[in-house]
Short mmCIF file of C-alpha atoms in Angstrom, two decimals:
data_model
loop_
_atom_site.label_atom_id
_atom_site.label_comp_id
_atom_site.label_asym_id
_atom_site.label_seq_id
_atom_site.Cartn_x
_atom_site.Cartn_y
_atom_site.Cartn_z
CA MET A 1 31.45 -12.98 8.06
CA ASN A 2 33.70 -11.87 5.59
CA SER A 3 34.64 -8.74 3.90
CA TYR A 4 34.03 -9.64 1.02
CA LEU A 5 29.79 -10.95 2.13
CA VAL A 6 29.88 -7.28 4.42
CA PHE A 7 30.40 -5.32 0.75
CA ALA A 8 28.18 -7.10 -0.68
CA ILE A 9 25.50 -6.25 1.54
CA LEU A 10 26.91 -2.75 1.51
CA ILE A 11 26.59 -2.83 -2.06
CA VAL A 12 22.72 -4.31 -2.35
CA PHE A 13 21.18 -1.80 -0.21
CA GLY A 14 23.06 0.87 -1.60
CA ILE A 15 20.99 -0.02 -4.60
CA GLY A 16 18.09 -0.52 -3.32
CA CYS A 17 18.49 3.25 -1.08
CA LEU A 18 19.22 4.85 -4.56
CA ILE A 19 15.33 2.80 -6.01
CA GLY A 20 14.04 4.04 -2.58
CA ILE A 21 15.38 7.45 -3.32
CA ILE A 22 14.98 8.70 -6.95
CA PRO A 23 11.10 9.22 -7.23
CA VAL A 24 11.16 11.17 -3.62
CA ILE A 25 13.94 13.97 -4.97
CA GLN A 26 11.97 14.41 -8.46
CA ASN A 27 8.48 14.47 -6.86
CA PHE A 28 9.84 16.72 -4.26
CA PRO A 29 8.17 17.77 -1.86
CA PHE A 30 4.98 16.46 -2.56
CA PRO A 31 4.65 12.99 -0.98
CA VAL A 32 4.94 9.11 -3.50
CA GLY A 33 2.20 7.04 -2.94
CA TYR A 34 -1.63 6.70 -2.40
CA ASP A 35 -2.14 5.60 1.05
CA SER A 36 1.30 7.84 1.79
CA ILE A 37 -1.09 11.03 0.94
CA ASN A 38 -4.52 9.72 2.53
CA TYR A 39 -2.99 7.15 5.00
CA TYR A 40 0.04 7.77 6.76
CA LEU A 41 1.06 11.19 6.93
CA PRO A 42 -2.31 12.29 8.91
CA ALA A 43 -1.70 9.25 10.59
CA LEU A 44 1.70 10.57 11.58
CA TYR A 45 0.95 14.26 12.45
CA ASP A 46 -1.87 13.03 14.51
CA LEU A 47 -0.37 11.04 16.24
CA ASN A 48 2.76 14.36 16.40
CA SER A 49 -0.25 16.67 17.86
CA ASN A 50 -1.87 14.47 20.40
CA PRO A 51 1.27 11.28 21.06
CA VAL A 52 -1.24 10.12 23.86
CA ILE A 53 -3.82 8.64 21.09
CA GLY A 54 -2.07 8.59 18.73
CA GLY A 55 -1.34 5.07 16.36
CA THR A 56 -3.03 2.95 14.03
CA LEU A 57 -4.06 -0.47 14.82
CA PHE A 58 -0.90 -1.90 13.46
CA PRO A 59 1.54 0.69 14.74
CA VAL A 60 4.60 0.12 14.07
CA TYR A 61 5.95 1.32 11.79
CA VAL A 62 4.32 4.81 12.17
CA PHE A 63 5.97 4.86 16.10
CA LEU A 64 9.41 3.83 14.09
CA VAL A 65 9.28 7.06 11.89
CA TYR A 66 8.21 9.30 15.02
CA SER A 67 10.72 7.37 17.02
CA PHE A 68 12.48 7.82 13.83
CA HIS A 69 11.94 12.23 13.96
CA LEU A 70 12.37 12.33 17.60
CA VAL A 71 15.58 11.28 17.99
CA SER A 72 17.27 12.85 14.44
CA PHE A 73 15.38 16.39 15.51
CA SER A 74 14.38 16.24 12.04
CA ASP A 75 11.58 17.15 10.12
CA LEU A 76 8.53 14.99 10.39
CA TYR A 77 7.61 14.82 6.97
CA LEU A 78 12.09 14.62 6.06
CA ALA A 79 11.53 11.07 8.18
CA PHE A 80 8.44 9.95 7.01
CA ASN A 81 10.39 10.48 3.32
CA VAL A 82 14.21 8.97 5.21
CA VAL A 83 12.42 5.76 6.78
CA ASN A 84 10.65 4.60 3.65
CA ILE A 85 14.26 5.21 1.49
CA VAL A 86 16.05 2.77 4.50
CA LEU A 87 13.37 -0.01 4.77
CA TYR A 88 13.95 -0.19 0.95
CA GLY A 89 17.69 -0.78 1.07
CA SER A 90 16.27 -3.70 4.21
CA LEU A 91 14.37 -4.94 1.54
CA SER A 92 16.94 -5.55 -0.58
CA ILE A 93 19.43 -6.62 2.52
CA THR A 94 17.06 -8.93 3.64
CA THR A 95 16.16 -10.43 -0.12
CA PHE A 96 20.46 -10.79 -1.16
CA LEU A 97 19.80 -13.14 2.61
CA LEU A 98 16.93 -15.15 1.18
CA PHE A 99 19.18 -16.22 -1.84
CA THR A 100 22.85 -16.83 -0.34
CA ALA A 101 21.01 -17.99 2.92
CA VAL A 102 18.40 -20.09 1.83
CA LEU A 103 18.80 -20.74 -2.42
CA ARG A 104 23.10 -21.48 -1.27
CA GLN A 105 23.72 -18.80 -4.16
CA SER A 106 27.27 -17.22 -4.83
CA VAL A 107 28.23 -13.39 -3.58
CA ASN A 108 27.78 -12.31 -6.85
CA LYS A 109 24.61 -14.11 -8.46
CA SER A 110 22.55 -12.83 -5.36
CA ILE A 111 23.50 -9.26 -6.00
CA LEU A 112 22.26 -9.88 -9.78
CA PHE A 113 19.26 -11.67 -8.65
CA THR A 114 18.48 -8.76 -5.45
CA ILE A 115 18.91 -5.91 -8.12
CA PHE A 116 16.55 -8.47 -10.20
CA VAL A 117 13.49 -8.80 -7.27
CA ILE A 118 13.52 -5.28 -5.67
CA LEU A 119 12.77 -3.46 -9.76
CA GLN A 120 10.07 -5.45 -10.36
CA LEU A 121 6.74 -4.39 -10.55
CA SER A 122 5.26 -5.75 -7.85
CA ALA A 123 7.99 -4.90 -4.99
CA LEU A 124 8.03 -1.18 -6.26
CA ARG A 125 4.35 -1.26 -6.21
CA MET A 126 5.08 -1.94 -2.70
CA ALA A 127 7.29 0.84 -2.23
CA TRP A 128 5.10 2.72 -4.07
CA ASP A 129 2.94 3.67 -1.26
CA LEU A 130 2.41 -0.17 0.94
CA HIS A 131 5.41 0.68 3.46
CA ARG A 132 3.72 -0.92 6.79
CA ASP A 133 3.86 -3.57 4.03
CA ILE A 134 8.19 -3.28 3.50
CA LEU A 135 8.31 -2.85 6.87
CA ALA A 136 6.45 -5.50 7.45
CA LEU A 137 7.78 -7.75 4.35
CA VAL A 138 11.37 -6.77 5.83
CA CYS A 139 10.74 -8.64 9.30
CA LEU A 140 9.15 -11.99 7.68
CA ASN A 141 12.42 -12.26 5.24
CA LEU A 142 14.77 -12.82 8.42
CA SER A 143 12.52 -14.68 10.26
CA LEU A 144 12.51 -17.08 7.22
CA VAL A 145 16.10 -16.78 7.45
CA THR A 146 16.77 -17.16 10.80
CA LEU A 147 13.98 -20.23 10.03
CA ASN A 148 15.93 -21.75 8.02
CA HIS A 149 18.76 -22.61 10.40
CA PHE A 150 16.26 -24.84 13.33
CA ARG A 151 16.35 -28.08 12.88
CA SER A 152 16.60 -29.32 15.96
CA ASN A 153 15.28 -29.09 19.42
CA HIS A 154 18.63 -29.05 21.51
CA PHE A 155 17.97 -26.65 23.78
CA ASN A 156 21.41 -24.71 24.50
CA LYS A 157 22.87 -20.62 24.68
CA SER A 158 23.01 -20.83 20.93
CA ALA A 159 18.94 -22.02 20.72
CA VAL A 160 18.27 -19.60 23.42
CA LEU A 161 19.26 -16.40 20.60
CA GLN A 162 17.89 -17.61 18.07
CA TYR A 163 14.39 -18.34 20.04
CA VAL A 164 13.91 -15.16 20.99
CA THR A 165 15.61 -13.51 17.81
CA ILE A 166 12.05 -15.47 16.63
CA SER A 167 10.46 -14.16 18.35
CA VAL A 168 11.41 -10.22 18.08
CA LEU A 169 11.06 -10.44 14.81
CA TYR A 170 7.40 -12.87 15.11
CA LEU A 171 6.50 -9.41 17.01
CA ALA A 172 7.05 -7.00 15.01
CA THR A 173 5.63 -8.86 11.52
CA LEU A 174 2.68 -9.30 13.68
CA PHE A 175 2.14 -6.03 15.21
CA SER A 176 3.38 -4.58 11.57
CA ASP A 177 1.49 -5.64 8.81
CA ARG A 178 -1.97 -8.30 9.05
CA MET A 179 -1.22 -9.78 5.80
CA MET A 180 2.35 -10.08 6.61
CA GLY A 181 1.07 -11.05 10.66
CA VAL A 182 -0.80 -13.99 8.65
CA LEU A 183 1.25 -15.39 6.61
CA LEU A 184 4.63 -15.44 8.86
CA ILE A 185 1.81 -17.52 11.09
CA ILE A 186 1.05 -20.27 8.60
CA SER A 187 4.15 -20.20 7.28
CA SER A 188 5.93 -20.99 11.11
CA ILE A 189 3.37 -23.27 11.73
CA PHE A 190 4.08 -25.65 8.88
CA PHE A 191 7.57 -25.25 9.04
CA SER A 192 7.45 -25.59 12.92
CA ILE A 193 5.63 -29.36 11.94
CA ARG A 194 7.60 -30.64 9.09
CA PHE A 195 10.99 -30.18 11.29
CA LYS A 196 9.18 -31.14 14.95
CA LEU A 197 10.14 -28.17 16.31
CA LEU A 198 7.79 -28.34 19.61
CA LEU A 199 9.39 -25.22 22.12
CA LEU A 200 9.07 -23.29 17.92
CA ILE A 201 5.63 -25.54 17.59
CA THR A 202 4.46 -23.73 21.77
CA ILE A 203 5.65 -20.47 20.63
CA ASN A 204 3.14 -20.46 17.09
CA LEU A 205 0.86 -20.91 19.29
CA LEU A 206 1.28 -18.40 21.90
CA LEU A 207 2.26 -15.82 18.94
CA LEU A 208 -0.82 -17.70 16.96
CA THR A 209 -3.34 -16.66 20.08
CA LEU A 210 -2.36 -13.00 20.86
CA PHE A 211 -2.18 -12.14 17.08
CA LEU A 212 -5.78 -13.58 17.29
CA THR A 213 -6.91 -11.86 20.73
CA TYR A 214 -5.21 -8.80 18.82
CA PHE A 215 -6.55 -8.81 15.83
CA PHE A 216 -10.66 -9.70 17.17
CA LEU A 217 -10.74 -7.44 19.72
CA LEU A 218 -9.14 -4.63 17.45
CA ASP A 219 -9.98 -4.66 14.00
CA ASP A 220 -12.94 -3.26 12.81
CA ILE A 221 -12.46 -3.19 9.21
CA THR A 222 -12.46 -6.76 7.61
CA PHE A 223 -14.42 -9.83 7.53
CA VAL A 224 -14.16 -10.63 11.57
CA SER A 225 -15.60 -6.77 12.66
CA VAL A 226 -17.80 -7.27 15.52
CA GLY A 227 -21.23 -7.70 15.29
CA LEU A 228 -20.77 -9.75 11.87
CA ASN A 229 -20.83 -13.30 11.35
CA PRO A 230 -17.68 -13.64 9.51
CA VAL A 231 -18.66 -16.41 6.93
CA ASP A 232 -22.02 -14.51 6.31
CA THR A 233 -20.17 -11.37 5.41
CA LEU A 234 -17.80 -13.61 3.00
CA VAL A 235 -20.68 -15.04 0.69
CA ASN A 236 -23.56 -12.83 1.29
CA PRO A 237 -24.57 -10.24 -0.95
CA VAL A 238 -25.59 -8.24 1.04
CA TYR A 239 -22.28 -7.37 2.32
CA ASN A 240 -21.10 -7.96 -1.45
CA LYS A 241 -18.57 -4.91 -2.62
CA ASN A 242 -16.22 -6.24 -4.31
CA SER A 243 -14.39 -3.19 -6.35
CA LEU A 244 -12.34 -5.96 -9.07
CA SER A 245 -14.55 -8.38 -11.00
CA PRO A 246 -12.81 -12.74 -10.53
CA TYR A 247 -12.00 -11.39 -13.99
CA ASP A 248 -10.33 -8.76 -13.15
CA LEU A 249 -8.21 -10.06 -10.69
CA LEU A 250 -6.97 -12.36 -13.31
CA VAL A 251 -5.82 -9.75 -15.48
CA LEU A 252 -3.74 -8.08 -12.83
CA GLN A 253 -2.12 -11.01 -12.49
CA LEU A 254 -0.62 -12.34 -15.50
CA SER A 255 -0.08 -9.28 -16.30
CA LEU A 256 2.02 -8.51 -13.32
CA TYR A 257 4.31 -11.31 -13.96
CA GLY A 258 2.58 -13.76 -15.78
CA ILE A 259 5.20 -13.73 -18.50
CA LEU A 260 7.45 -15.28 -15.35
CA ILE A 261 5.16 -18.08 -14.72
CA PRO A 262 7.60 -21.04 -16.53
CA PHE A 263 10.76 -19.88 -14.87
CA PHE A 264 9.30 -19.51 -11.33
CA ILE A 265 8.20 -23.28 -11.84
CA VAL A 266 11.29 -24.39 -12.86
CA GLY A 267 12.99 -23.20 -10.08
CA PHE A 268 10.31 -23.64 -6.93
CA LEU A 269 9.88 -27.48 -8.65
CA LYS A 270 13.51 -27.56 -8.07
CA LYS A 271 14.77 -29.87 -5.28
CA SER A 272 16.69 -27.88 -2.45
CA ASN A 273 16.68 -27.30 0.97
CA SER A 274 14.09 -24.12 0.62
CA LEU A 275 11.17 -25.40 2.13
CA ILE A 276 11.06 -22.13 4.37
CA LEU A 277 10.50 -19.68 1.05
CA LYS A 278 8.02 -22.29 -0.82
CA ILE A 279 5.98 -22.79 2.35
CA PRO A 280 4.60 -18.54 2.09
CA THR A 281 5.20 -18.42 -1.48
CA LEU A 282 2.78 -21.44 -1.86
CA VAL A 283 0.62 -19.13 0.52
CA THR A 284 0.04 -16.14 -1.27
CA ILE A 285 -0.48 -17.24 -4.44
CA LEU A 286 -3.72 -20.44 -2.47
CA LEU A 287 -4.72 -16.37 -1.52
CA SER A 288 -3.80 -14.50 -4.21
CA PHE A 289 -6.65 -16.99 -5.81
CA SER A 290 -9.62 -17.15 -3.01
CA TRP A 291 -11.79 -15.19 -5.94
CA LEU A 292 -12.18 -18.65 -6.75
CA LEU A 293 -13.96 -20.07 -3.82
CA ILE A 294 -15.49 -17.05 -1.71
CA PRO A 295 -18.24 -14.51 -3.40
CA ASN A 296 -17.42 -11.16 -1.41
CA HIS A 297 -13.67 -11.67 -1.45
CA SER A 298 -12.91 -8.18 -1.66
CA TYR A 299 -12.66 -8.84 2.68
CA LEU A 300 -9.44 -11.30 1.64
CA VAL A 301 -7.94 -8.37 -0.48
CA PRO A 302 -6.98 -10.57 -3.22
CA GLU A 303 -5.23 -8.27 -5.31
CA ARG A 304 -2.98 -7.21 -2.06
CA TRP A 305 -1.80 -11.03 -2.31
CA ILE A 306 -0.73 -11.11 -5.99
CA ILE A 307 1.80 -7.89 -5.72
CA LEU A 308 3.04 -9.74 -2.13
CA SER A 309 3.22 -12.92 -3.83
CA GLY A 310 4.46 -11.11 -7.15
CA PHE A 311 7.86 -10.55 -4.71
CA PHE A 312 7.90 -14.20 -3.57
CA VAL A 313 7.70 -15.69 -7.54
CA SER A 314 10.40 -13.10 -8.26
CA ILE A 315 12.58 -15.17 -6.23
CA PHE A 316 12.06 -18.67 -7.57
CA SER A 317 11.58 -17.11 -10.95
CA ILE A 318 15.17 -15.81 -11.65
CA TYR A 319 16.49 -18.05 -9.64
CA GLY A 320 14.96 -20.45 -12.85
CA PHE A 321 15.88 -18.77 -15.34
CA PHE A 322 19.64 -19.05 -14.99
CA LEU A 323 18.92 -22.67 -14.08
CA VAL A 324 17.73 -22.53 -17.44
CA ALA A 325 20.37 -20.57 -19.32
CA ASP A 326 22.78 -22.85 -17.43
CA ARG A 327 22.42 -25.52 -19.67
CA LEU A 328 23.12 -23.49 -22.55
CA VAL A 329 26.34 -25.06 -23.57
CA ASN A 330 27.96 -22.41 -25.30
CA SER A 331 29.36 -19.63 -23.60
CA LYS A 332 28.83 -16.63 -24.77
CA LEU A 333 24.81 -17.60 -26.16
CA ARG A 334 24.26 -17.84 -22.50
CA ASN A 335 26.23 -15.03 -21.17
CA LEU A 336 23.84 -13.12 -24.46
CA VAL A 337 20.42 -14.26 -23.33
CA SER A 338 21.13 -13.85 -19.02
CA VAL A 339 22.30 -10.46 -20.42
CA LEU A 340 19.42 -9.74 -21.92
CA PHE A 341 16.74 -10.32 -20.61
CA VAL A 342 18.35 -9.36 -16.92
CA SER A 343 19.23 -6.52 -18.33
CA SER A 344 15.43 -5.63 -20.45
CA PHE A 345 13.29 -6.68 -17.02
CA MET A 346 15.66 -3.64 -14.42
CA ALA A 347 15.24 -0.60 -17.73
CA TYR A 348 11.34 -1.84 -17.73
CA GLY A 349 11.25 -0.85 -13.14
CA ILE A 350 13.71 1.59 -13.72
CA LEU A 351 11.10 3.62 -16.58
CA PHE A 352 8.45 2.61 -13.83
CA ILE A 353 10.31 4.57 -11.19
CA VAL A 354 11.71 7.79 -13.45
CA LEU A 355 8.41 7.69 -15.83
CA PRO A 356 6.76 10.83 -15.60
CA TYR A 357 2.35 9.90 -14.61
CA GLY A 358 0.32 9.55 -17.46
CA ILE A 359 2.15 7.32 -20.11
CA VAL A 360 1.18 4.38 -20.80
CA PHE A 361 4.26 1.49 -21.21
CA THR A 362 3.79 -1.68 -18.89
CA ILE A 363 1.39 -3.76 -19.05
CA PRO A 364 -0.83 -3.74 -16.32
CA SER A 365 -0.90 0.00 -17.83
CA ILE A 366 -2.21 -1.13 -20.65
CA PHE A 367 -5.02 -3.28 -18.91
CA GLN A 368 -5.86 0.39 -16.94
CA THR A 369 -9.80 -1.04 -17.40
CA GLN A 370 -9.18 -3.92 -15.23
CA THR A 371 -6.15 -2.94 -12.69
CA GLY A 372 -7.13 0.92 -12.42
CA LEU A 373 -5.23 2.10 -9.62
CA THR A 374 -4.16 -1.12 -7.72
CA ILE A 375 -1.16 -0.46 -9.58
CA PRO A 376 -0.04 3.29 -11.03
CA LEU A 377 1.65 4.13 -14.64
CA SER A 378 4.36 5.31 -12.44
CA MET A 379 5.73 5.86 -9.84
CA SER A 380 4.78 9.40 -9.85
CA PHE A 381 1.04 9.50 -8.46
CA ASN A 382 0.03 10.17 -4.69
CA SER A 383 -4.37 10.82 -5.47
CA LEU A 384 -3.65 12.52 -8.47
CA GLU A 385 -1.14 13.41 -10.58
CA ILE A 386 2.08 15.24 -9.16
CA PHE A 387 2.42 18.14 -10.66
CA LYS A 388 -1.32 19.14 -9.71
CA ASN A 389 -0.29 19.15 -6.15
CA GLN A 390 0.56 22.57 -6.00
CA ASP A 391 -3.50 23.42 -7.05
CA LEU A 392 -4.54 21.56 -4.44
CA VAL A 393 -2.78 23.15 -1.99
CA ASN A 394 -3.67 26.03 -2.53
CA SER A 395 -7.61 26.14 -3.59
CA ILE A 396 -8.03 24.64 -0.11
CA ASP A 397 -5.65 27.35 1.36
CA TRP A 398 -8.43 29.52 -0.83
CA ILE A 399 -11.08 28.11 1.29
CA ASN A 400 -9.27 28.18 4.39
CA THR A 401 -8.90 32.33 3.94
CA HIS A 402 -12.22 33.18 2.24
CA THR A 403 -15.36 30.67 3.31
CA ARG A 404 -16.67 30.59 7.12
CA ASN A 405 -15.40 28.33 9.59
CA ASN A 406 -18.92 26.73 9.25
CA ALA A 407 -17.73 25.63 5.96
CA GLU A 408 -18.47 22.14 4.68
CA ILE A 409 -16.81 20.88 1.46
CA ILE A 410 -17.86 18.39 -0.73
CA GLY A 411 -15.72 16.21 -2.25
CA THR A 412 -13.38 13.49 -3.43
CA MET A 413 -12.63 10.09 -1.08
CA HIS A 414 -9.32 10.26 -3.01
CA TRP A 415 -8.45 14.08 -1.37
CA ARG A 416 -9.24 13.27 1.91
CA GLY A 417 -5.65 13.04 3.34
CA TRP A 418 -4.75 16.66 1.65
CA PHE A 419 -7.86 18.16 2.97
CA HIS A 420 -7.19 16.52 6.22
CA LEU A 421 -3.46 17.99 6.78
CA PHE A 422 -4.55 21.16 5.25
CA LEU A 423 -7.68 21.95 5.58
CA GLU A 424 -8.90 24.49 9.14
CA LYS A 425 -11.38 23.73 11.35
CA PRO A 426 -13.59 23.64 12.22
CA ARG A 427 -14.00 23.70 7.92
CA GLN A 428 -15.51 19.83 7.78
CA TYR A 429 -13.90 18.18 4.58
CA ILE A 430 -17.25 15.64 3.42
CA PHE A 431 -16.49 12.66 1.16
CA SER A 432 -18.25 9.93 -0.16
CA GLU A 433 -16.12 6.24 -0.20
CA THR A 434 -18.60 5.53 -3.45
CA VAL A 435 -16.89 7.92 -5.75
CA SER A 436 -14.27 5.74 -7.87
CA LEU A 437 -12.47 9.14 -9.56
CA PRO A 438 -12.59 13.35 -8.91
CA SER A 439 -14.16 13.61 -12.24
CA ASN A 440 -17.14 10.94 -11.83
CA TYR A 441 -19.30 12.59 -9.40
CA SER A 442 -23.05 12.47 -9.85
CA LYS A 443 -24.92 14.81 -10.72
CA ILE A 444 -25.83 17.30 -8.72
CA ASP A 445 -28.53 19.80 -9.54
CA LYS A 446 -31.32 22.11 -8.03
CA ASN A 447 -33.91 18.79 -8.64
CA GLY A 448 -31.71 16.24 -7.76
CA THR A 449 -31.90 13.46 -5.71
CA THR A 450 -28.22 12.07 -8.11
CA LEU A 451 -25.96 12.24 -4.79
CA ASP A 452 -25.28 9.03 -3.83
CA ASP A 453 -27.09 7.89 -0.63
CA ASN A 454 -23.80 7.73 1.33
CA LEU A 455 -22.69 10.90 0.90
CA LYS A 456 -26.36 13.13 2.02
CA THR A 457 -26.05 10.85 5.20
CA LYS A 458 -23.12 12.65 5.76
CA ILE A 459 -24.32 16.32 5.38
CA ASP A 460 -25.96 17.30 8.50
CA LEU A 461 -29.12 19.21 7.02
CA LYS A 462 -30.30 20.14 10.85
CA CYS A 463 -31.47 23.52 11.23
CA GLY A 464 -29.17 25.84 13.66
CA LYS A 465 -27.51 28.65 15.04
CA ALA A 466 -24.44 29.08 11.96
CA GLU A 467 -20.98 29.25 13.90
CA ASP A 468 -19.26 33.02 14.16
CA ASP A 469 -17.32 34.21 11.49
CA THR A 470 -14.89 37.44 12.67
CA ASN A 471 -14.81 38.14 8.66
CA THR A 472 -19.03 38.82 8.32
CA ASN A 473 -20.74 40.94 9.86
CA SER A 474 -23.89 38.45 10.31
CA ILE A 475 -24.88 34.81 9.20
CA SER A 476 -28.61 33.88 8.43
CA GLU A 477 -28.53 31.28 11.41
CA ASN A 478 -30.41 29.36 9.04
CA GLU A 479 -28.25 29.69 6.86
CA ARG A 480 -25.59 26.39 5.60
CA ASN A 481 -22.01 27.38 3.16
CA ILE A 482 -21.67 24.09 2.08
CA TYR A 483 -19.24 23.75 -1.28
CA LEU A 484 -18.34 21.18 -4.35
CA ILE A 485 -14.88 20.80 -5.12
CA ASP A 486 -13.84 19.04 -8.07
CA SER A 487 -10.93 18.72 -10.74
CA LYS A 488 -11.14 20.31 -14.31
CA SER A 489 -12.25 17.20 -16.71
CA ALA A 490 -14.75 17.09 -19.15
CA TYR A 491 -17.06 16.92 -16.94
CA TYR A 492 -16.51 20.34 -15.05
CA ASP A 493 -19.92 21.41 -16.59
CA ASN A 494 -21.96 19.22 -14.93
CA TYR A 495 -22.86 21.75 -11.55
CA SER A 496 -22.70 24.06 -14.63
CA SER A 497 -25.69 25.58 -12.31
CA TYR A 498 -24.05 26.92 -9.52
CA PRO A 499 -21.25 29.99 -9.59
CA ILE A 500 -17.56 28.92 -9.91
CA VAL A 501 -15.63 30.94 -6.60
CA TYR A 502 -12.76 29.73 -7.80
CA ASP A 503 -11.19 28.44 -10.49
CA SER A 504 -7.72 27.56 -10.62
CA GLU A 505 -5.69 25.53 -13.56
CA TYR A 506 -6.13 22.03 -12.67
CA ILE A 507 -9.19 22.54 -9.76
CA LEU A 508 -12.72 24.69 -9.80
CA ILE A 509 -14.84 25.23 -6.22
CA TYR A 510 -18.61 25.94 -6.14
CA GLU A 511 -20.98 27.70 -4.19
CA LEU A 512 -23.94 25.29 -2.90
CA PRO A 513 -26.03 28.67 -2.30
CA ASP A 514 -29.63 26.83 -1.82
CA LEU A 515 -28.46 24.77 0.64
CA ILE A 516 -30.40 26.36 3.89
CA CYS A 517 -32.92 24.55 6.60
CA GLY A 518 -36.06 23.09 4.56
CA ARG A 519 -34.50 23.13 1.01
CA SER A 520 -31.12 21.50 0.42
CA LEU A 521 -30.11 19.19 -3.54
CA PHE A 522 -31.95 16.08 -1.32
CA ASN A 523 -35.53 17.19 -1.64
#
């Protein structure tokens, strides 16, 4: 490896890390990303409190962050941010390697192409909160680069090293994320059959068996969950939980990278030795259109495949654009068109990173009704606007100090991570998965049965002695201590019949005093 190539790798790594660090610094100390607060951080702190039983179904990312935390003696939240920044720098490196090793582009072009790709909305959307996907995509890209050198069945020391490397990368990908695992297995099987790589076919079959065994036995959140017929789950209206309609998904896809499609077609159809890159590209595009054939398509998460396909589409798009631009005879015109095209997309991505939440400027944000939170308005958001985060934390502190130990707090599912991290036990946070936004609760009134059924079943209405509380002299045995927390909005007068016990700039907490044995909101 020559010194200039090493220097180029350091450049793209530095640029990737810079892109990753900007939203972290801009929004510190609050986390960036919906899954960051509702999934990753709770999982990490659970692991920190009980390492024996901690972890997740696809645990590589969580254990990577936790291991760095232990080795570096750093704060766990700091370790989380550092690993995410380095991962985006690593994604930048592997994207650069795809251009140089697979598409055979020059080092200078590969640097430019890489910057273009990692500033695309699809890549930035993954960087926002799909950190497990970023890790798996890094491993997937490295697998594709390694596979690109497989062309024969000769068995020697070099071949052994390649097969060991590819096996390690396979395992890292498979146990990082199910989507990337599926994508890698499909791509590798097609590639090994195409070039008749018998040993690679054997490795693929072994890893496929391992993955499917692990997936079917332990994964209880997809259409293959135990106790359900997978085919029936995908087609029976009883199991329909589609949150995005086919129209919504089509709008999402076109708004995310529709403008790049003409250049993608040019780059994808160009004859080259890039089959190993074309296979996963085609697979992600096909799976992003699963809604055409599958009625209950949400189980196949087509919106996630749309985001992932955007990464591969952008690779072939920038490649295809320069194939078209290079045909311009006038060099000045060619350079001008190239600079305008690349710089406009770079500015587009940078604005998505740095602008405060609430400004509609990206194409997906114009179609918020269809795209929802699949693509946020900007990266300065988690489960609510960053400037509201401190207010929510303060409200949870108020609950910890002003409510009894047996208190139950009703709220939106979007705040579950905050309460998981900050609510003092044995207080409980009760949320409903059917509540879509903090301001969209069903109206609760004393006559009401309007609270959704999922939330009703989560509130235990049995009579029983209340827990002891040192802050109170006496508690009625039958008394329930239930509160409702909501963000201030045009709808906050929905609960005007209940006393407000906490009123801040953005948050309201209501006490629901009539929840006692024999009486409830639901009768």
